[in-house]
Short mmCIF file of C-alpha atoms (C1' of nucleotides) in Angstrom, two decimals:
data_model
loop_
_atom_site.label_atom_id
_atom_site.label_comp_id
_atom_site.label_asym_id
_atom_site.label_seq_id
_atom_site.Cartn_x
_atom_site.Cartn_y
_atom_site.Cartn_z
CA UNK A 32 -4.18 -15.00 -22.99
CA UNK A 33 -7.24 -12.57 -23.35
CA UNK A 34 -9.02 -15.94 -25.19
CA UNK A 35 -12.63 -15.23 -26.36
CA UNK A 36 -14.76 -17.16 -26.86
CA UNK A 37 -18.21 -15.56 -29.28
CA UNK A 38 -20.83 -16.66 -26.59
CA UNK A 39 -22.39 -14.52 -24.34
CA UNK A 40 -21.13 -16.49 -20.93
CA UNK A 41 -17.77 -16.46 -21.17
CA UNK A 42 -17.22 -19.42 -18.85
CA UNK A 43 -14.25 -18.85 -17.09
CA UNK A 44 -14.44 -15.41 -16.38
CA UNK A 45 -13.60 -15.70 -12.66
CA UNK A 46 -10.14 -17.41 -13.60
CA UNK A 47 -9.46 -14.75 -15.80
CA UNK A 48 -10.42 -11.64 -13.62
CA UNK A 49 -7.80 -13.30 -11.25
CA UNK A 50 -4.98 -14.10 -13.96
CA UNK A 51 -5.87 -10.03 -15.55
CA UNK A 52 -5.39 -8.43 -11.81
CA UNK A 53 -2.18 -10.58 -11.07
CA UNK A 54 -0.72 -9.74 -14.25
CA UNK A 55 -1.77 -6.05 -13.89
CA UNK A 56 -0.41 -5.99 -10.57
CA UNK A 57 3.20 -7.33 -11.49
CA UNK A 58 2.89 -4.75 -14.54
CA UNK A 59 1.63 -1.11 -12.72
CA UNK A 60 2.35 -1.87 -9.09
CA UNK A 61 -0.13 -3.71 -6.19
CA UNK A 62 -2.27 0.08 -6.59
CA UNK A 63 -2.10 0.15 -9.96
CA UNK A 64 -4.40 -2.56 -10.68
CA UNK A 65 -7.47 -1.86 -11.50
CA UNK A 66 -10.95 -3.41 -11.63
CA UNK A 67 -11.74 -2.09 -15.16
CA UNK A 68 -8.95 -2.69 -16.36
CA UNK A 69 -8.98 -6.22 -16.02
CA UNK A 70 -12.35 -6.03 -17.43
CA UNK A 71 -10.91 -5.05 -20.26
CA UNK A 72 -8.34 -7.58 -21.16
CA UNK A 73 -10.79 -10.35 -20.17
CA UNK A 74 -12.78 -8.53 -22.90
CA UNK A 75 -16.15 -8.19 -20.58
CA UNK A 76 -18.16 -5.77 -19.00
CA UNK A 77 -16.83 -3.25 -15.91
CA UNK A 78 -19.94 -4.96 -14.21
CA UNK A 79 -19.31 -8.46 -15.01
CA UNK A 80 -16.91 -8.93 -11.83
CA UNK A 81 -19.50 -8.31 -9.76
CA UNK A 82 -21.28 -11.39 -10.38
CA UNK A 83 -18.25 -13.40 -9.19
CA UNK A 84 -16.82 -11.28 -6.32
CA UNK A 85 -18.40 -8.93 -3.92
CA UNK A 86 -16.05 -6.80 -3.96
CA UNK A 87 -12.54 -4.75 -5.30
CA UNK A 88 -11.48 -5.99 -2.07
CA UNK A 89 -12.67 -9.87 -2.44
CA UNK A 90 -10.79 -10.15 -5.86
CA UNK A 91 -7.71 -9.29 -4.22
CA UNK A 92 -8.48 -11.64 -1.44
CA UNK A 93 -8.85 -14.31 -4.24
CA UNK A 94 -5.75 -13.40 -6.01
CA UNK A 95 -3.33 -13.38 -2.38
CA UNK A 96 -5.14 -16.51 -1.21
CA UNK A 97 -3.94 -18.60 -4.98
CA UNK A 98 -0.39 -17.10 -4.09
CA UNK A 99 -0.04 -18.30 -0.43
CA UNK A 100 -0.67 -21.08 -1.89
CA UNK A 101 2.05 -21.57 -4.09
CA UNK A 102 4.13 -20.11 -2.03
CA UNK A 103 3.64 -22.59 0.45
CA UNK A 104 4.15 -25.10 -1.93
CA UNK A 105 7.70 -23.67 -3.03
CA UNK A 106 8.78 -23.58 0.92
CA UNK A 107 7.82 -27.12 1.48
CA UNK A 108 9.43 -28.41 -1.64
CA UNK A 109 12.99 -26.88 -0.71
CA UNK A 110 12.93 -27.44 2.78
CA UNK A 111 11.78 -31.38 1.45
CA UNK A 112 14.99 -31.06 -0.56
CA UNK A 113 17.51 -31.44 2.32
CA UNK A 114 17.20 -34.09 5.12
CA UNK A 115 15.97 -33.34 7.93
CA UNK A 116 18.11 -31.77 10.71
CA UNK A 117 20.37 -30.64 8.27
CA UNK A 118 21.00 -26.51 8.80
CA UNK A 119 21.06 -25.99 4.99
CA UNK A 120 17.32 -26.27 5.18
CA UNK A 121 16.66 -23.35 7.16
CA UNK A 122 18.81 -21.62 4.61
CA UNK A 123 16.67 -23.03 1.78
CA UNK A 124 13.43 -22.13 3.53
CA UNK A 125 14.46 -18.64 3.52
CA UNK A 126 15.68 -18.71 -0.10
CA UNK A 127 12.54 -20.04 -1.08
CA UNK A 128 10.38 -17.20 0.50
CA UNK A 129 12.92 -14.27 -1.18
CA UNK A 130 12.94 -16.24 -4.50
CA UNK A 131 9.18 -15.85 -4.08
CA UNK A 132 9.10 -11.99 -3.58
CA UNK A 133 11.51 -11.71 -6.52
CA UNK A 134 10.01 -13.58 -8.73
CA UNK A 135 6.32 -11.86 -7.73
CA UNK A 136 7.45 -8.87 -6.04
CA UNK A 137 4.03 -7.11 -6.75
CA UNK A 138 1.86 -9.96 -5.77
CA UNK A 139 4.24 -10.62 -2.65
CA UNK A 140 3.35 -6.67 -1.68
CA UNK A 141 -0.14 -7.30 -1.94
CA UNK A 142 -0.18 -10.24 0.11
CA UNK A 143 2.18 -9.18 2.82
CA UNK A 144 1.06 -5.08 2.32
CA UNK A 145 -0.55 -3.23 4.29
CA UNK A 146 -4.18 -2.89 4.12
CA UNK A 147 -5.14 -6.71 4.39
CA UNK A 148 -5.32 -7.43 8.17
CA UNK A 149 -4.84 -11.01 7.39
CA UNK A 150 -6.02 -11.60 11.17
CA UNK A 151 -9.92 -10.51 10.06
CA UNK A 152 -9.70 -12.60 7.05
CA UNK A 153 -10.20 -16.63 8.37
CA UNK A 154 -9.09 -18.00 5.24
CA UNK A 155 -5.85 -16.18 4.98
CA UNK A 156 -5.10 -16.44 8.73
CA UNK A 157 -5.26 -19.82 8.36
CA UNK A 158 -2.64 -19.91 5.13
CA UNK A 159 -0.71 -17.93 6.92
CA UNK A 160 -0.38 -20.05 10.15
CA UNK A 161 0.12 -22.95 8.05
CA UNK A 162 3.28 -21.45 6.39
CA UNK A 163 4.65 -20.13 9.96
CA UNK A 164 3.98 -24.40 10.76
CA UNK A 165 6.42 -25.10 8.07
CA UNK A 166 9.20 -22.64 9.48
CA UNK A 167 8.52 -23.63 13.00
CA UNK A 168 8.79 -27.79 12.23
CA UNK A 169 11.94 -26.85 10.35
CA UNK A 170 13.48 -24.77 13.14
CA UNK A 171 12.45 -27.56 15.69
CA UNK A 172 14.42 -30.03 14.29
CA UNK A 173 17.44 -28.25 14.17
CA UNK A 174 17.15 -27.71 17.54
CA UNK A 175 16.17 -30.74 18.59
CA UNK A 176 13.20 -29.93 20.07
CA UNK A 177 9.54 -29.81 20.06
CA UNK A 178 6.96 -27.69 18.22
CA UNK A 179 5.46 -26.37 21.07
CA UNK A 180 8.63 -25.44 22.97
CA UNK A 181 8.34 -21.56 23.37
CA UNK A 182 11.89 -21.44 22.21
CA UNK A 183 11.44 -22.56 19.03
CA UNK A 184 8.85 -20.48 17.94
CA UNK A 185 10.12 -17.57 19.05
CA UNK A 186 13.42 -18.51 17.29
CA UNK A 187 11.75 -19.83 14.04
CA UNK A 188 9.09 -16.17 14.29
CA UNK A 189 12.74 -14.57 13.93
CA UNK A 190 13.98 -16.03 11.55
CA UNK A 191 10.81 -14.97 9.59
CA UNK A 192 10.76 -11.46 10.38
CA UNK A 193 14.24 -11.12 8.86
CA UNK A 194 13.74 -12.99 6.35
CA UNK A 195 10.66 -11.08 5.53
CA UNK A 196 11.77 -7.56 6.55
CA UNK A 197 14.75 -8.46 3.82
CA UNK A 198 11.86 -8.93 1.25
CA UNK A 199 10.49 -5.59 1.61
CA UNK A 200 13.49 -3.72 2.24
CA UNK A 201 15.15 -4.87 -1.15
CA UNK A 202 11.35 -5.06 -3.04
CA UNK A 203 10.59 -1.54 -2.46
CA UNK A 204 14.05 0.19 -3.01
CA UNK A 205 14.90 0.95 0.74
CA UNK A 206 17.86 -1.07 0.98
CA UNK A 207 20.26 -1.15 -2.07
CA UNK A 208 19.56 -4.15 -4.10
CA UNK A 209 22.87 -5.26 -5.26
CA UNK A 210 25.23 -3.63 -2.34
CA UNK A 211 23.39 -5.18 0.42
CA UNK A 212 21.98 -8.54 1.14
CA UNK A 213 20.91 -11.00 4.01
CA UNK A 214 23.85 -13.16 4.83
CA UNK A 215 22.61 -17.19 5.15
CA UNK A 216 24.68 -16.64 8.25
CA UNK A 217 22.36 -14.82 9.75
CA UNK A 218 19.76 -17.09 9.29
CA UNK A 219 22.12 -19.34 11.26
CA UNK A 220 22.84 -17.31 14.26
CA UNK A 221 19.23 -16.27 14.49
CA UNK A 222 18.55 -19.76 14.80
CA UNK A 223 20.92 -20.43 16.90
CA UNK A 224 23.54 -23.47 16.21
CA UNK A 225 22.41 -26.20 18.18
CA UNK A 226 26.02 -27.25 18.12
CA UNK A 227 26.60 -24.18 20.66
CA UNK A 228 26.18 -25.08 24.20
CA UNK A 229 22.47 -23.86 24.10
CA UNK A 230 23.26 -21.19 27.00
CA UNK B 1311 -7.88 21.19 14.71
CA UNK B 1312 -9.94 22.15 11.86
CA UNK B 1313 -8.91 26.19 12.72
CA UNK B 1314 -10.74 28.27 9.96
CA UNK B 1315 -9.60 32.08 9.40
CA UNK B 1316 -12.67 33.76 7.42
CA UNK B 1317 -10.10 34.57 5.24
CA UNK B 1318 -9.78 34.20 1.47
CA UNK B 1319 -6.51 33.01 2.16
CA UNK B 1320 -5.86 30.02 4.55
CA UNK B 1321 -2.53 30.63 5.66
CA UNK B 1322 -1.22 27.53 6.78
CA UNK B 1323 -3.12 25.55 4.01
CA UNK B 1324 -0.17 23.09 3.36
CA UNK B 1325 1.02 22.48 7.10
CA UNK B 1326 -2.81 21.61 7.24
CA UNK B 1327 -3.54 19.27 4.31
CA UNK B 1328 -0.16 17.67 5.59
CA UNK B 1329 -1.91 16.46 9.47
CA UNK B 1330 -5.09 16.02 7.72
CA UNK B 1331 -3.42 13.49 5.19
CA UNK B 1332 -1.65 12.23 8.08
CA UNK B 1333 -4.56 11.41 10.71
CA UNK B 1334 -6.77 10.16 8.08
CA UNK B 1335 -3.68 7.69 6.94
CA UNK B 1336 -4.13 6.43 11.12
CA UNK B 1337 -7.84 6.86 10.50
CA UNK B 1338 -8.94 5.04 7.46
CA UNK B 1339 -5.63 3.12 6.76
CA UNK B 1340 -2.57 3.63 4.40
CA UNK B 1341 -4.87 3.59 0.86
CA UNK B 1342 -7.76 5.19 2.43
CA UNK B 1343 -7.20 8.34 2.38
CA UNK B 1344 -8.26 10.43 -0.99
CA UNK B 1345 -7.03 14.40 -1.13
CA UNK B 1346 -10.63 15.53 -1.48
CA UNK B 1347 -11.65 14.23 2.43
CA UNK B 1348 -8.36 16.48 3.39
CA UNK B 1349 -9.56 19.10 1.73
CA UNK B 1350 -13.02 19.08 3.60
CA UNK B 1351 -11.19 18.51 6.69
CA UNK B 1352 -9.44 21.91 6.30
CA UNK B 1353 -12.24 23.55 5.08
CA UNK B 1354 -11.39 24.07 1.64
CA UNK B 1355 -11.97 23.43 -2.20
CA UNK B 1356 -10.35 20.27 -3.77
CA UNK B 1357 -8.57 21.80 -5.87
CA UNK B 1358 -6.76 23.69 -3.50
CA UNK B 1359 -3.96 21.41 -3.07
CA UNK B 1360 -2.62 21.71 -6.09
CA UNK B 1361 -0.90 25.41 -5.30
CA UNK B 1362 0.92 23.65 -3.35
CA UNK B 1363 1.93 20.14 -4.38
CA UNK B 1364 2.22 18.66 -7.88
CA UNK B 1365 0.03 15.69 -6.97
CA UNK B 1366 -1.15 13.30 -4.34
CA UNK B 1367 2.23 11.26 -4.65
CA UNK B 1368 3.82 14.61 -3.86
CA UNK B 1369 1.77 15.32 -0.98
CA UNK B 1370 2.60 11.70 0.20
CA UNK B 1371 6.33 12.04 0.12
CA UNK B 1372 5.84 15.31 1.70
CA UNK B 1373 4.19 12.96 5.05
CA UNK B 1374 6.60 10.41 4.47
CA UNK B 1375 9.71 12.94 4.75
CA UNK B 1376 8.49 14.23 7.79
CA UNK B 1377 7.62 10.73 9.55
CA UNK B 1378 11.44 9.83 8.50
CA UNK B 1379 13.04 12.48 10.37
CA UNK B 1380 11.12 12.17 13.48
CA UNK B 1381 11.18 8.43 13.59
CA UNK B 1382 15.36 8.74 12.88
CA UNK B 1383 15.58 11.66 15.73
CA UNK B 1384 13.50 8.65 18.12
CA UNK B 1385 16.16 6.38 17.13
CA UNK B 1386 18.96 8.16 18.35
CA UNK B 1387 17.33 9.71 21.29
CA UNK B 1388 17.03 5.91 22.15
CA UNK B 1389 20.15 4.67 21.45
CA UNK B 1390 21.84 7.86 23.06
CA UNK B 1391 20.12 6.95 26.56
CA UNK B 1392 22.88 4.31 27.04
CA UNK B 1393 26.62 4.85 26.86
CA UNK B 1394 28.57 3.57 23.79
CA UNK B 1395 29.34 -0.11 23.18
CA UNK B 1396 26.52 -0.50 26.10
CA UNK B 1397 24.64 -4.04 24.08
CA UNK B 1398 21.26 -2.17 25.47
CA UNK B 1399 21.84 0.43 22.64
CA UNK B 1400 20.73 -2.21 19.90
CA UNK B 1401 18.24 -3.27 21.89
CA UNK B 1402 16.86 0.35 22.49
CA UNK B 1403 17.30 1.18 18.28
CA UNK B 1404 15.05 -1.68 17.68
CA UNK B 1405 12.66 -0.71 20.13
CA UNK B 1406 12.43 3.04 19.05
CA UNK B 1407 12.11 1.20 15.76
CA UNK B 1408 8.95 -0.80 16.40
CA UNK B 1409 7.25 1.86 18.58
CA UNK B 1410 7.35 4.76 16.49
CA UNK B 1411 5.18 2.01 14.31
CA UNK B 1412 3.17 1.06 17.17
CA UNK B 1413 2.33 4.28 17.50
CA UNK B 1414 1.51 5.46 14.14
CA UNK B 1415 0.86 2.37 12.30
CA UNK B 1416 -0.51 3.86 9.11
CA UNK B 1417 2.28 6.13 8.22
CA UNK B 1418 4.67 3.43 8.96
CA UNK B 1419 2.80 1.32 6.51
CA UNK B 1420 2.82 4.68 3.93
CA UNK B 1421 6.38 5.12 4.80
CA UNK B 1422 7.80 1.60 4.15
CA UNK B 1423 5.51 0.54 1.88
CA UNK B 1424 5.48 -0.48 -1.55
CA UNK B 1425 4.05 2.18 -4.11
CA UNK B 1426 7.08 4.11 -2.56
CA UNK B 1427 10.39 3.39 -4.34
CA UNK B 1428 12.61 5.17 -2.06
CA UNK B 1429 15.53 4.79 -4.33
CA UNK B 1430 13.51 7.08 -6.66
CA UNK B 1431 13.21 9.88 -4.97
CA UNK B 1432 16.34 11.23 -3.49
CA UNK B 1433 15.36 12.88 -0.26
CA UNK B 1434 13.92 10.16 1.21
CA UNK B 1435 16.80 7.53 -0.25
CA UNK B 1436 19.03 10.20 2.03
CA UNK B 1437 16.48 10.10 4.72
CA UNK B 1438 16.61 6.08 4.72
CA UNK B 1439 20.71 6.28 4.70
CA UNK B 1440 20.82 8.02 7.25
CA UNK B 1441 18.84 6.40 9.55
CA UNK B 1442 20.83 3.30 8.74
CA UNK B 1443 23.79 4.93 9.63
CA UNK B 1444 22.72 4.75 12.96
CA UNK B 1445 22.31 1.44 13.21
CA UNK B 1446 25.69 0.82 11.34
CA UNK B 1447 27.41 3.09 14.17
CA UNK B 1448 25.89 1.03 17.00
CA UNK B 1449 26.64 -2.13 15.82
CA UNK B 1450 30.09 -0.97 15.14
CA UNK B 1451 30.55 0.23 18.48
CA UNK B 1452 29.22 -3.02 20.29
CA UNK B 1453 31.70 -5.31 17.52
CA UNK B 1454 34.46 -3.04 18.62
CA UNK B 1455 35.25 -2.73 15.03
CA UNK B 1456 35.07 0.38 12.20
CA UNK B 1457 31.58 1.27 9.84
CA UNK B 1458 32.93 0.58 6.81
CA UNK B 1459 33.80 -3.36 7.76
CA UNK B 1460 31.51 -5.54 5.68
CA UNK B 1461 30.51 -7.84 8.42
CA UNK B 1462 29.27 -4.65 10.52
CA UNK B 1463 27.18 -3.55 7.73
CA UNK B 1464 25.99 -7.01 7.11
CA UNK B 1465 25.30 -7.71 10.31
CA UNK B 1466 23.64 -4.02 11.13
CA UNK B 1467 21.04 -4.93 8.13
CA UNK B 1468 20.12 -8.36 9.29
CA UNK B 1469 19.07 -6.53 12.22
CA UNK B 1470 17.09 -3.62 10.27
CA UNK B 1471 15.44 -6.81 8.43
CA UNK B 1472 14.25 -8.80 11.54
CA UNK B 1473 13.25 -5.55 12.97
CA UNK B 1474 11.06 -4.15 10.28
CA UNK B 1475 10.02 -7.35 9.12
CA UNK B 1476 8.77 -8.10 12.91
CA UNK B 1477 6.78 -4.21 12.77
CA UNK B 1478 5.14 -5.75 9.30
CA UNK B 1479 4.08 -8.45 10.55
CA UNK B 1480 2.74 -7.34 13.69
CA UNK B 1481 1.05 -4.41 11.87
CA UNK B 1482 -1.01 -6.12 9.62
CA UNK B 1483 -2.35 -8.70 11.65
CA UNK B 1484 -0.04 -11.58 9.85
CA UNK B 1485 1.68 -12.65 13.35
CA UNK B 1486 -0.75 -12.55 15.89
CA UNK B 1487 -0.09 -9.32 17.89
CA UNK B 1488 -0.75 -11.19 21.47
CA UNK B 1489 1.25 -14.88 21.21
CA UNK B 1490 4.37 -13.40 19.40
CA UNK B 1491 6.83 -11.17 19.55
CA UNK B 1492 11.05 -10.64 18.78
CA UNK B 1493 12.72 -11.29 21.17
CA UNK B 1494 15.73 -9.08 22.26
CA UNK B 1495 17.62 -12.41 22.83
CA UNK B 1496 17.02 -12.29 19.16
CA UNK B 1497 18.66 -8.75 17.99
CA UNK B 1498 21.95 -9.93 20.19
CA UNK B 1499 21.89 -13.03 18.59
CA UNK B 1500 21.80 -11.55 15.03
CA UNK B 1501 24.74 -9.26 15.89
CA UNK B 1502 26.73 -11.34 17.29
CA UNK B 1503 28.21 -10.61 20.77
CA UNK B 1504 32.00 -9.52 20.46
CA UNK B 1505 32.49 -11.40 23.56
CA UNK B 1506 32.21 -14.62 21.52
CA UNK B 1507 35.19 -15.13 19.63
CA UNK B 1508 34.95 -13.21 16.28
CA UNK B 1509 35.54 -16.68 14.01
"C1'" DT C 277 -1.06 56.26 -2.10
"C1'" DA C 278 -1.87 53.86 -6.53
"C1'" DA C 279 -0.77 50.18 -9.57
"C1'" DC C 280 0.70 45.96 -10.37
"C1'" DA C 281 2.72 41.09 -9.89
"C1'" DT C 282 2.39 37.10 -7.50
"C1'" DA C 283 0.79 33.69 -4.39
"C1'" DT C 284 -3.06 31.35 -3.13
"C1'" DG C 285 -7.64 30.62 -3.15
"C1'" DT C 286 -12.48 29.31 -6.01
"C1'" DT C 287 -15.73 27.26 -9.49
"C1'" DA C 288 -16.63 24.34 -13.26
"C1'" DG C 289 -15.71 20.47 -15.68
"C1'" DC C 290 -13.22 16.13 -17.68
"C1'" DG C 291 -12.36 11.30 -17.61
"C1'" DA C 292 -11.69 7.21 -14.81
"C1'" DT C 293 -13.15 4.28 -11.13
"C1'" DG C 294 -16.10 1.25 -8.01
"C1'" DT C 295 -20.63 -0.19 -7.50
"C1'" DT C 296 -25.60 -0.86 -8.08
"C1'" DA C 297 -30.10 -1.59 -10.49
"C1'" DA C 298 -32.65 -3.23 -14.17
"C1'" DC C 299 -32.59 -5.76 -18.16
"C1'" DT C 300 -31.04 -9.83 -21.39
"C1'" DT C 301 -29.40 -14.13 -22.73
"C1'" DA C 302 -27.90 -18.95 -22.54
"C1'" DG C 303 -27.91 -23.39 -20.54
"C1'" DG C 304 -29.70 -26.99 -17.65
"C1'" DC C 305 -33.55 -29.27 -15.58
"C1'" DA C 306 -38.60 -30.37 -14.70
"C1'" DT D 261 -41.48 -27.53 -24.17
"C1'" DG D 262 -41.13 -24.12 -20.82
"C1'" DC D 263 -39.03 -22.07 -17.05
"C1'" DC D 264 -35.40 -20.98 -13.47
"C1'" DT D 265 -31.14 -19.40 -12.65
"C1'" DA D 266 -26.40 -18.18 -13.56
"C1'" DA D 267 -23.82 -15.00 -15.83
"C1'" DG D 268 -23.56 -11.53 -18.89
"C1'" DT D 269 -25.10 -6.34 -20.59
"C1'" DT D 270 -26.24 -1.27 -20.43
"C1'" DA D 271 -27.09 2.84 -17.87
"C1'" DA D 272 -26.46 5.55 -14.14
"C1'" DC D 273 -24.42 7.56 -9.73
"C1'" DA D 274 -21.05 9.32 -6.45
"C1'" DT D 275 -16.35 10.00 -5.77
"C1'" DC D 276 -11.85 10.91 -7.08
"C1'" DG D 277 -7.59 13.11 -9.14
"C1'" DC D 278 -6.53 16.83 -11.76
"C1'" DT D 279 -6.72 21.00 -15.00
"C1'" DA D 280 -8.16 25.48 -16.75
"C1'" DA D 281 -9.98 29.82 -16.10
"C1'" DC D 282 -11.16 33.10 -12.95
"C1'" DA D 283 -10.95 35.84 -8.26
"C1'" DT D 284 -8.87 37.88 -4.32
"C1'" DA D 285 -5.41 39.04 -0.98
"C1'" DT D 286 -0.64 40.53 -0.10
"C1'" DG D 287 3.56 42.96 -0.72
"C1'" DT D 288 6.64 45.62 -3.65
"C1'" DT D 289 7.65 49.52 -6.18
"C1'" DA D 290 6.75 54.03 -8.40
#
DNA sequence: TAACATATGTTAGCGATGTTAACTTAGGCA
DNA sequence: TGCCTAAGTTAACATCGCTAACATATGTTA
């Protein structure tokens, strides 16, 4: 992990900063990280970041940025694992997003956390809308409607806040981890059944 | 604000550090805020703080605790404005919900947090329950069945979830704050109307 | 009233952190 | 070959959280 090469230039110092800060944010908590310390187990100078990043703030813009990514990537897949229409990928969708926080829980604060207005950052705004696409496209097709039909988003925006609110109820210890859980159900009768008569 | 006795002895030092800590949470955001600035803001020496609380965790609990039982005594005030098993009282909780972190943004964001394991520190894990119970008791009410039943409690936390993830999301700029919002539609539909058979 | 114990301040100082400035080195290109 | 630039280094600064040692009010008790 903490590779070294002999040379002066280390090379890949930038990927490394980013790998050091995730890890040290998984290990001490999204505050515990800090710049030095990553420094350190990339084996490099407390200054050395600076030629890469601008900022404390930029490398964690880096490192929430990679995840959204991925994250992205894991919603897509398991919605892409049912056919479309069918409910069960709404379900999935949301399984993949708390799978996510488990399986990153301190990244997952960082991104979602307070403290990066994702609205003043352009890049992560537009990761962000792009995930909210995914949940929306889903939701339309159970519905059997369009995108841009008012009802749908508001029905698929939702379904994301509980899904998310879940997250960091259970992530930070407000909500009993193993008593209490988000039923699929819910998910469900967020959505609303388009089998219902649709009022 | 900043009232200064000439005295050697401040007086009301902790009540002080506590709305100094708080308003510069609003101020500078949840991680911006450093004990020394509260210290200047109440006109005293840094190390001050530390006759009264163990450490700036303690002094942040000390916020938190407060915010919890103001933000629980909004709750009920709201859902008491409407007579029992009236559906408006869930859709009054939620809203007392979200505005208390309308209003003070930061120490929602300090408050539900991560950095804050509220199952680690038992007056706030007591704080948390209780305000749960509340919306347990509501939802009961408008199911027309008892607290302990498993779907109430189920049903009463996919509600806290879509709530609190909605306030998240909102609050740091991940939803846009203008285009989107939860619908109450929404908190009914999560709940389940007990008008609709009960499966 | 005098003496003391305690609560609550102060000053001084430590080590860690984020960040910058000035210097150094290595690698690639003219 | 010689030089420009990218990517490191060291040194230094201000700030921060926190502790230790000291100082001063306050209230109790003789």
């Amino acid at each position: 992990m903490t590779k070294k090469k002999n040379n002066y230039h280390h090379g890949e110092l930038r990927a490394q900063l980013l790998e050091a800060v995730r890890y040290l944010i998984e290990e001490k908590g999204p505050d515990g990280f800090s710049v030095a310390e990553a420094c350190r187990m990339a084996g490099v100078s407390t200054a050395a970041p600076y030629k890469h990043f601008k900022d404390r703030e930029e490398i964690l813009h880096a490192v929430i940025l990679e995840a959204m990514h991925r994250m992205g990537a894991a919603m897509q897949a398991a919605a892409d694992a049912y056919p479309a229409g069918d409910p069960e990928r709404i379900v999935a969708l949301g399984r993949a997003y708390i799978d996510f926080a488990k399986s990153e829980p301190g990244v997952f604060a960082v991104m979602f956390g307070s403290g990066n207005n994702h609205a003043e950052i352009p890049a992560l705004a537009e990761e962000g809308q792009a995930k909210f696409a995914i949940v929306v496209k889903v939701v339309a097709e159970h519905m059997n409607r369009c995108m841009e039909d008012d009802e749908v988003t508001a029905r698929a925006y939702a379904l994301w806040c509980a899904v998310h609110g879940h997250c960091f109820l259970v992530l930070d210890g407000k909500a009993d981890k193993t008593k209490i859980n988000i039923t699929e159900d819910a998910y469900l009768r967020l959505v609303g059944s388009s089998y219902l008569p649709p009022k």
